[in-house]
mmCIF file with all atom_site columns, C-alpha atoms in Angstrom:
data_model
loop_
_atom_site.group_PDB
_atom_site.id
_atom_site.type_symbol
_atom_site.label_atom_id
_atom_site.label_alt_id
_atom_site.label_comp_id
_atom_site.label_asym_id
_atom_site.label_entity_id
_atom_site.label_seq_id
_atom_site.pdbx_PDB_ins_code
_atom_site.Cartn_x
_atom_site.Cartn_y
_atom_site.Cartn_z
_atom_site.occupancy
_atom_site.B_iso_or_equiv
_atom_site.pdbx_formal_charge
_atom_site.auth_seq_id
_atom_site.auth_comp_id
_atom_site.auth_asym_id
_atom_site.auth_atom_id
_atom_site.pdbx_PDB_model_num
ATOM 1   C CA . UNK P 1 1   ? 0.459   -0.052 -0.039 1.00 50.00 ? 242 UNK P CA 1
ATOM 2   C CA . UNK P 1 2   ? 1.781   3.775  -0.699 1.00 52.00 ? 243 UNK P CA 1
ATOM 3   C CA . UNK P 1 3   ? 2.397   5.534  1.809  1.00 59.00 ? 244 UNK P CA 1
ATOM 4   C CA . UNK P 1 4   ? -0.193  8.834  0.451  1.00 68.00 ? 245 UNK P CA 1
ATOM 5   C CA . UNK P 1 5   ? -2.856  5.526  1.056  1.00 80.00 ? 246 UNK P CA 1
ATOM 6   C CA . UNK P 1 6   ? -1.553  4.255  4.478  1.00 89.00 ? 247 UNK P CA 1
ATOM 7   C CA . UNK P 1 7   ? -1.433  7.955  5.560  1.00 94.00 ? 248 UNK P CA 1
ATOM 8   C CA . UNK P 1 8   ? -5.497  8.258  6.554  1.00 96.00 ? 249 UNK P CA 1
ATOM 9   C CA . UNK P 1 9   ? -5.223  5.053  8.580  1.00 96.00 ? 250 UNK P CA 1
ATOM 10  C CA . UNK P 1 10  ? -2.093  6.013  10.127 1.00 97.00 ? 251 UNK P CA 1
ATOM 11  C CA . UNK P 1 11  ? -3.814  9.848  11.689 1.00 97.00 ? 252 UNK P CA 1
ATOM 12  C CA . UNK P 1 12  ? -7.271  7.397  11.812 1.00 98.00 ? 253 UNK P CA 1
ATOM 13  C CA . UNK P 1 13  ? -5.022  4.646  14.092 1.00 97.00 ? 254 UNK P CA 1
ATOM 14  C CA . UNK P 1 14  ? -3.612  7.593  16.162 1.00 97.00 ? 255 UNK P CA 1
ATOM 15  C CA . UNK P 1 15  ? -6.913  9.377  17.260 1.00 98.00 ? 256 UNK P CA 1
ATOM 16  C CA . UNK P 1 16  ? -8.790  6.280  18.106 1.00 98.00 ? 257 UNK P CA 1
ATOM 17  C CA . UNK P 1 17  ? -5.706  5.408  20.639 1.00 98.00 ? 258 UNK P CA 1
ATOM 18  C CA . UNK P 1 18  ? -5.727  8.532  21.655 1.00 97.00 ? 259 UNK P CA 1
ATOM 19  C CA . UNK P 1 19  ? -9.715  8.690  21.729 1.00 98.00 ? 260 UNK P CA 1
ATOM 20  C CA . UNK P 1 20  ? -9.563  4.802  23.450 1.00 98.00 ? 261 UNK P CA 1
ATOM 21  C CA . UNK P 1 21  ? -6.594  6.599  26.065 1.00 97.00 ? 262 UNK P CA 1
ATOM 22  C CA . UNK P 1 22  ? -9.235  9.604  27.262 1.00 98.00 ? 263 UNK P CA 1
ATOM 23  C CA . UNK P 1 23  ? -11.892 6.863  28.681 1.00 98.00 ? 264 UNK P CA 1
ATOM 24  C CA . UNK P 1 24  ? -8.463  3.996  29.837 1.00 98.00 ? 265 UNK P CA 1
ATOM 25  C CA . UNK P 1 25  ? -6.823  6.412  32.284 1.00 97.00 ? 266 UNK P CA 1
ATOM 26  C CA . UNK P 1 26  ? -8.863  9.508  32.518 1.00 97.00 ? 267 UNK P CA 1
ATOM 27  C CA . UNK P 1 27  ? -7.026  11.208 35.514 1.00 96.00 ? 268 UNK P CA 1
ATOM 28  C CA . UNK P 1 28  ? -4.113  12.210 33.255 1.00 92.00 ? 269 UNK P CA 1
ATOM 29  C CA . UNK P 1 29  ? -6.115  13.765 31.130 1.00 94.00 ? 270 UNK P CA 1
ATOM 30  C CA . UNK P 1 30  ? -8.513  15.252 33.546 1.00 95.00 ? 271 UNK P CA 1
ATOM 31  C CA . UNK P 1 31  ? -5.171  17.247 34.423 1.00 91.00 ? 272 UNK P CA 1
ATOM 32  C CA . UNK P 1 32  ? -4.635  18.728 31.407 1.00 91.00 ? 273 UNK P CA 1
ATOM 33  C CA . UNK P 1 33  ? -8.270  20.508 31.261 1.00 92.00 ? 274 UNK P CA 1
ATOM 34  C CA . UNK P 1 34  ? -8.220  24.275 31.454 1.00 91.00 ? 275 UNK P CA 1
ATOM 35  C CA . UNK P 1 35  ? -9.167  25.431 34.633 1.00 89.00 ? 276 UNK P CA 1
ATOM 36  C CA . UNK P 1 36  ? -10.920 27.898 32.471 1.00 91.00 ? 277 UNK P CA 1
ATOM 37  C CA . UNK P 1 37  ? -13.677 26.120 31.145 1.00 91.00 ? 278 UNK P CA 1
ATOM 38  C CA . UNK P 1 38  ? -16.742 25.260 32.521 1.00 95.00 ? 279 UNK P CA 1
ATOM 39  C CA . UNK P 1 39  ? -18.215 22.022 34.417 1.00 96.00 ? 280 UNK P CA 1
ATOM 40  C CA . UNK P 1 40  ? -15.838 19.193 35.416 1.00 97.00 ? 281 UNK P CA 1
ATOM 41  C CA . UNK P 1 41  ? -12.673 18.127 33.922 1.00 96.00 ? 282 UNK P CA 1
ATOM 42  C CA . UNK P 1 42  ? -13.960 14.659 34.026 1.00 97.00 ? 283 UNK P CA 1
ATOM 43  C CA . UNK P 1 43  ? -16.300 15.985 31.311 1.00 97.00 ? 284 UNK P CA 1
ATOM 44  C CA . UNK P 1 44  ? -14.390 17.589 28.853 1.00 97.00 ? 285 UNK P CA 1
ATOM 45  C CA . UNK P 1 45  ? -11.905 13.917 28.815 1.00 97.00 ? 286 UNK P CA 1
ATOM 46  C CA . UNK P 1 46  ? -14.656 11.872 27.481 1.00 98.00 ? 287 UNK P CA 1
ATOM 47  C CA . UNK P 1 47  ? -16.108 14.252 25.647 1.00 97.00 ? 288 UNK P CA 1
ATOM 48  C CA . UNK P 1 48  ? -12.869 14.660 23.773 1.00 97.00 ? 289 UNK P CA 1
ATOM 49  C CA . UNK P 1 49  ? -12.451 10.760 23.831 1.00 98.00 ? 290 UNK P CA 1
ATOM 50  C CA . UNK P 1 50  ? -15.733 10.408 21.973 1.00 98.00 ? 291 UNK P CA 1
ATOM 51  C CA . UNK P 1 51  ? -14.669 12.959 19.967 1.00 98.00 ? 292 UNK P CA 1
ATOM 52  C CA . UNK P 1 52  ? -11.296 11.707 18.928 1.00 98.00 ? 293 UNK P CA 1
ATOM 53  C CA . UNK P 1 53  ? -12.968 7.715  18.127 1.00 98.00 ? 294 UNK P CA 1
ATOM 54  C CA . UNK P 1 54  ? -15.758 10.030 16.299 1.00 98.00 ? 295 UNK P CA 1
ATOM 55  C CA . UNK P 1 55  ? -12.729 11.814 14.047 1.00 98.00 ? 296 UNK P CA 1
ATOM 56  C CA . UNK P 1 56  ? -11.426 8.055  13.541 1.00 98.00 ? 297 UNK P CA 1
ATOM 57  C CA . UNK P 1 57  ? -14.076 6.963  12.004 1.00 98.00 ? 298 UNK P CA 1
ATOM 58  C CA . UNK P 1 58  ? -14.446 9.363  9.648  1.00 98.00 ? 299 UNK P CA 1
ATOM 59  C CA . UNK P 1 59  ? -10.713 10.157 8.340  1.00 98.00 ? 300 UNK P CA 1
ATOM 60  C CA . UNK P 1 60  ? -10.952 5.987  7.939  1.00 97.00 ? 301 UNK P CA 1
ATOM 61  C CA . UNK P 1 61  ? -13.774 6.141  5.773  1.00 96.00 ? 302 UNK P CA 1
ATOM 62  C CA . UNK P 1 62  ? -13.573 7.606  2.442  1.00 95.00 ? 303 UNK P CA 1
ATOM 63  C CA . UNK P 1 63  ? -16.918 9.108  1.645  1.00 96.00 ? 304 UNK P CA 1
ATOM 64  C CA . UNK P 1 64  ? -16.352 11.022 5.306  1.00 97.00 ? 305 UNK P CA 1
ATOM 65  C CA . UNK P 1 65  ? -12.598 11.546 5.032  1.00 97.00 ? 306 UNK P CA 1
ATOM 66  C CA . UNK P 1 66  ? -12.220 14.984 4.039  1.00 97.00 ? 307 UNK P CA 1
ATOM 67  C CA . UNK P 1 67  ? -14.283 16.403 6.301  1.00 98.00 ? 308 UNK P CA 1
ATOM 68  C CA . UNK P 1 68  ? -13.057 14.831 9.168  1.00 98.00 ? 309 UNK P CA 1
ATOM 69  C CA . UNK P 1 69  ? -9.812  15.174 8.525  1.00 98.00 ? 310 UNK P CA 1
ATOM 70  C CA . UNK P 1 70  ? -10.509 19.132 8.585  1.00 98.00 ? 311 UNK P CA 1
ATOM 71  C CA . UNK P 1 71  ? -12.165 18.572 12.009 1.00 98.00 ? 312 UNK P CA 1
ATOM 72  C CA . UNK P 1 72  ? -9.327  17.043 12.849 1.00 98.00 ? 313 UNK P CA 1
ATOM 73  C CA . UNK P 1 73  ? -6.749  19.930 12.358 1.00 98.00 ? 314 UNK P CA 1
ATOM 74  C CA . UNK P 1 74  ? -9.657  21.807 13.374 1.00 98.00 ? 315 UNK P CA 1
ATOM 75  C CA . UNK P 1 75  ? -8.651  19.967 16.704 1.00 97.00 ? 316 UNK P CA 1
ATOM 76  C CA . UNK P 1 76  ? -6.008  18.805 17.046 1.00 96.00 ? 317 UNK P CA 1
ATOM 77  C CA . UNK P 1 77  ? -5.919  23.511 17.501 1.00 96.00 ? 318 UNK P CA 1
ATOM 78  C CA . UNK P 1 78  ? -8.547  22.728 19.573 1.00 94.00 ? 319 UNK P CA 1
ATOM 79  C CA . UNK P 1 79  ? -6.519  21.004 22.050 1.00 92.00 ? 320 UNK P CA 1
ATOM 80  C CA . UNK P 1 80  ? -3.654  23.074 21.917 1.00 92.00 ? 321 UNK P CA 1
ATOM 81  C CA . UNK P 1 81  ? -4.969  25.285 25.375 1.00 91.00 ? 322 UNK P CA 1
ATOM 82  C CA . UNK P 1 82  ? -4.140  21.696 27.383 1.00 91.00 ? 323 UNK P CA 1
ATOM 83  C CA . UNK P 1 83  ? -0.623  20.817 25.718 1.00 91.00 ? 324 UNK P CA 1
ATOM 84  C CA . UNK P 1 84  ? 0.245   24.094 27.100 1.00 92.00 ? 325 UNK P CA 1
ATOM 85  C CA . UNK P 1 85  ? -1.579  23.900 30.505 1.00 92.00 ? 326 UNK P CA 1
ATOM 86  C CA . UNK P 1 86  ? 0.737   20.626 30.779 1.00 91.00 ? 327 UNK P CA 1
ATOM 87  C CA . UNK P 1 87  ? 3.507   22.204 29.952 1.00 92.00 ? 328 UNK P CA 1
ATOM 88  C CA . UNK P 1 88  ? 3.083   25.048 32.721 1.00 93.00 ? 329 UNK P CA 1
ATOM 89  C CA . UNK P 1 89  ? 1.720   22.442 35.054 1.00 92.00 ? 330 UNK P CA 1
ATOM 90  C CA . UNK P 1 90  ? 5.309   20.363 34.987 1.00 91.00 ? 331 UNK P CA 1
ATOM 91  C CA . UNK P 1 91  ? 7.587   23.571 34.618 1.00 92.00 ? 332 UNK P CA 1
ATOM 92  C CA . UNK P 1 92  ? 8.928   21.917 38.189 1.00 93.00 ? 333 UNK P CA 1
ATOM 93  C CA . UNK P 1 93  ? 9.445   18.364 37.191 1.00 93.00 ? 334 UNK P CA 1
ATOM 94  C CA . UNK P 1 94  ? 12.178  16.526 36.412 1.00 93.00 ? 335 UNK P CA 1
ATOM 95  C CA . UNK P 1 95  ? 14.265  17.600 33.188 1.00 93.00 ? 336 UNK P CA 1
ATOM 96  C CA . UNK P 1 96  ? 12.589  14.422 30.872 1.00 93.00 ? 337 UNK P CA 1
ATOM 97  C CA . UNK P 1 97  ? 9.022   15.400 32.232 1.00 91.00 ? 338 UNK P CA 1
ATOM 98  C CA . UNK P 1 98  ? 9.220   18.632 30.796 1.00 92.00 ? 339 UNK P CA 1
ATOM 99  C CA . UNK P 1 99  ? 11.431  18.304 28.013 1.00 93.00 ? 340 UNK P CA 1
ATOM 100 C CA . UNK P 1 100 ? 8.196   15.599 27.081 1.00 90.00 ? 341 UNK P CA 1
ATOM 101 C CA . UNK P 1 101 ? 5.956   18.467 27.514 1.00 91.00 ? 342 UNK P CA 1
ATOM 102 C CA . UNK P 1 102 ? 7.166   20.758 26.089 1.00 93.00 ? 343 UNK P CA 1
ATOM 103 C CA . UNK P 1 103 ? 7.805   18.985 22.846 1.00 91.00 ? 344 UNK P CA 1
ATOM 104 C CA . UNK P 1 104 ? 4.226   17.852 22.206 1.00 89.00 ? 345 UNK P CA 1
ATOM 105 C CA . UNK P 1 105 ? 3.963   22.145 21.742 1.00 92.00 ? 346 UNK P CA 1
ATOM 106 C CA . UNK P 1 106 ? 5.421   22.290 18.455 1.00 93.00 ? 347 UNK P CA 1
ATOM 107 C CA . UNK P 1 107 ? 3.961   18.659 17.640 1.00 91.00 ? 348 UNK P CA 1
ATOM 108 C CA . UNK P 1 108 ? 0.582   20.187 17.106 1.00 92.00 ? 349 UNK P CA 1
ATOM 109 C CA . UNK P 1 109 ? 1.855   21.274 13.877 1.00 95.00 ? 350 UNK P CA 1
ATOM 110 C CA . UNK P 1 110 ? 2.654   18.383 12.163 1.00 95.00 ? 351 UNK P CA 1
ATOM 111 C CA . UNK P 1 111 ? 0.459   17.116 13.129 1.00 96.00 ? 352 UNK P CA 1
ATOM 112 C CA . UNK P 1 112 ? -2.801  19.432 11.679 1.00 97.00 ? 353 UNK P CA 1
ATOM 113 C CA . UNK P 1 113 ? -0.712  19.924 8.733  1.00 96.00 ? 354 UNK P CA 1
ATOM 114 C CA . UNK P 1 114 ? -1.184  15.595 8.232  1.00 97.00 ? 355 UNK P CA 1
ATOM 115 C CA . UNK P 1 115 ? -4.726  15.737 8.637  1.00 97.00 ? 356 UNK P CA 1
ATOM 116 C CA . UNK P 1 116 ? -5.238  19.189 6.347  1.00 97.00 ? 357 UNK P CA 1
ATOM 117 C CA . UNK P 1 117 ? -2.581  16.688 4.242  1.00 96.00 ? 358 UNK P CA 1
ATOM 118 C CA . UNK P 1 118 ? -5.399  14.013 3.736  1.00 96.00 ? 359 UNK P CA 1
ATOM 119 C CA . UNK P 1 119 ? -8.140  16.124 3.796  1.00 96.00 ? 360 UNK P CA 1
ATOM 120 C CA . UNK P 1 120 ? -6.430  17.684 1.016  1.00 94.00 ? 361 UNK P CA 1
ATOM 121 C CA . UNK P 1 121 ? -5.804  14.022 -1.253 1.00 92.00 ? 362 UNK P CA 1
ATOM 122 C CA . UNK P 1 122 ? -8.978  12.568 -0.014 1.00 88.00 ? 363 UNK P CA 1
ATOM 123 C CA . UNK P 1 123 ? -10.080 15.220 -2.246 1.00 72.00 ? 364 UNK P CA 1
ATOM 124 C CA . UNK P 1 124 ? -12.588 13.609 -5.984 1.00 55.00 ? 365 UNK P CA 1
ATOM 125 C CA . UNK P 1 125 ? -11.988 10.188 -4.152 1.00 55.00 ? 366 UNK P CA 1
ATOM 126 C CA . UNK P 1 126 ? -15.132 7.903  -2.126 1.00 47.00 ? 367 UNK P CA 1
#
């Protein structure tokens, strides 16, 4: 299978894995929910997990791939504040943990570009 054909499935797999993780280990996600959001962090954790699972399904299916991939790009932008919160909260942790938290911030850019690329490459396909 050519790389361009695998890309949507890999993106769907990443989204599905992250979505499942929100339900398997919700406490770690609760901790990065920005306090400014209304309601309980667990609600946001589960909502995010559901969104990732829905996006994964949409990206996996050729008929919905373009819209779902564009929505995934928006989702990656939308969760950026949680990554910023994590980096701020972890600023006093050991060096390796700080590096992970800070390293996540620029990773959002390739994720957004990847999702946009999947959307672009799915144009005209059904």
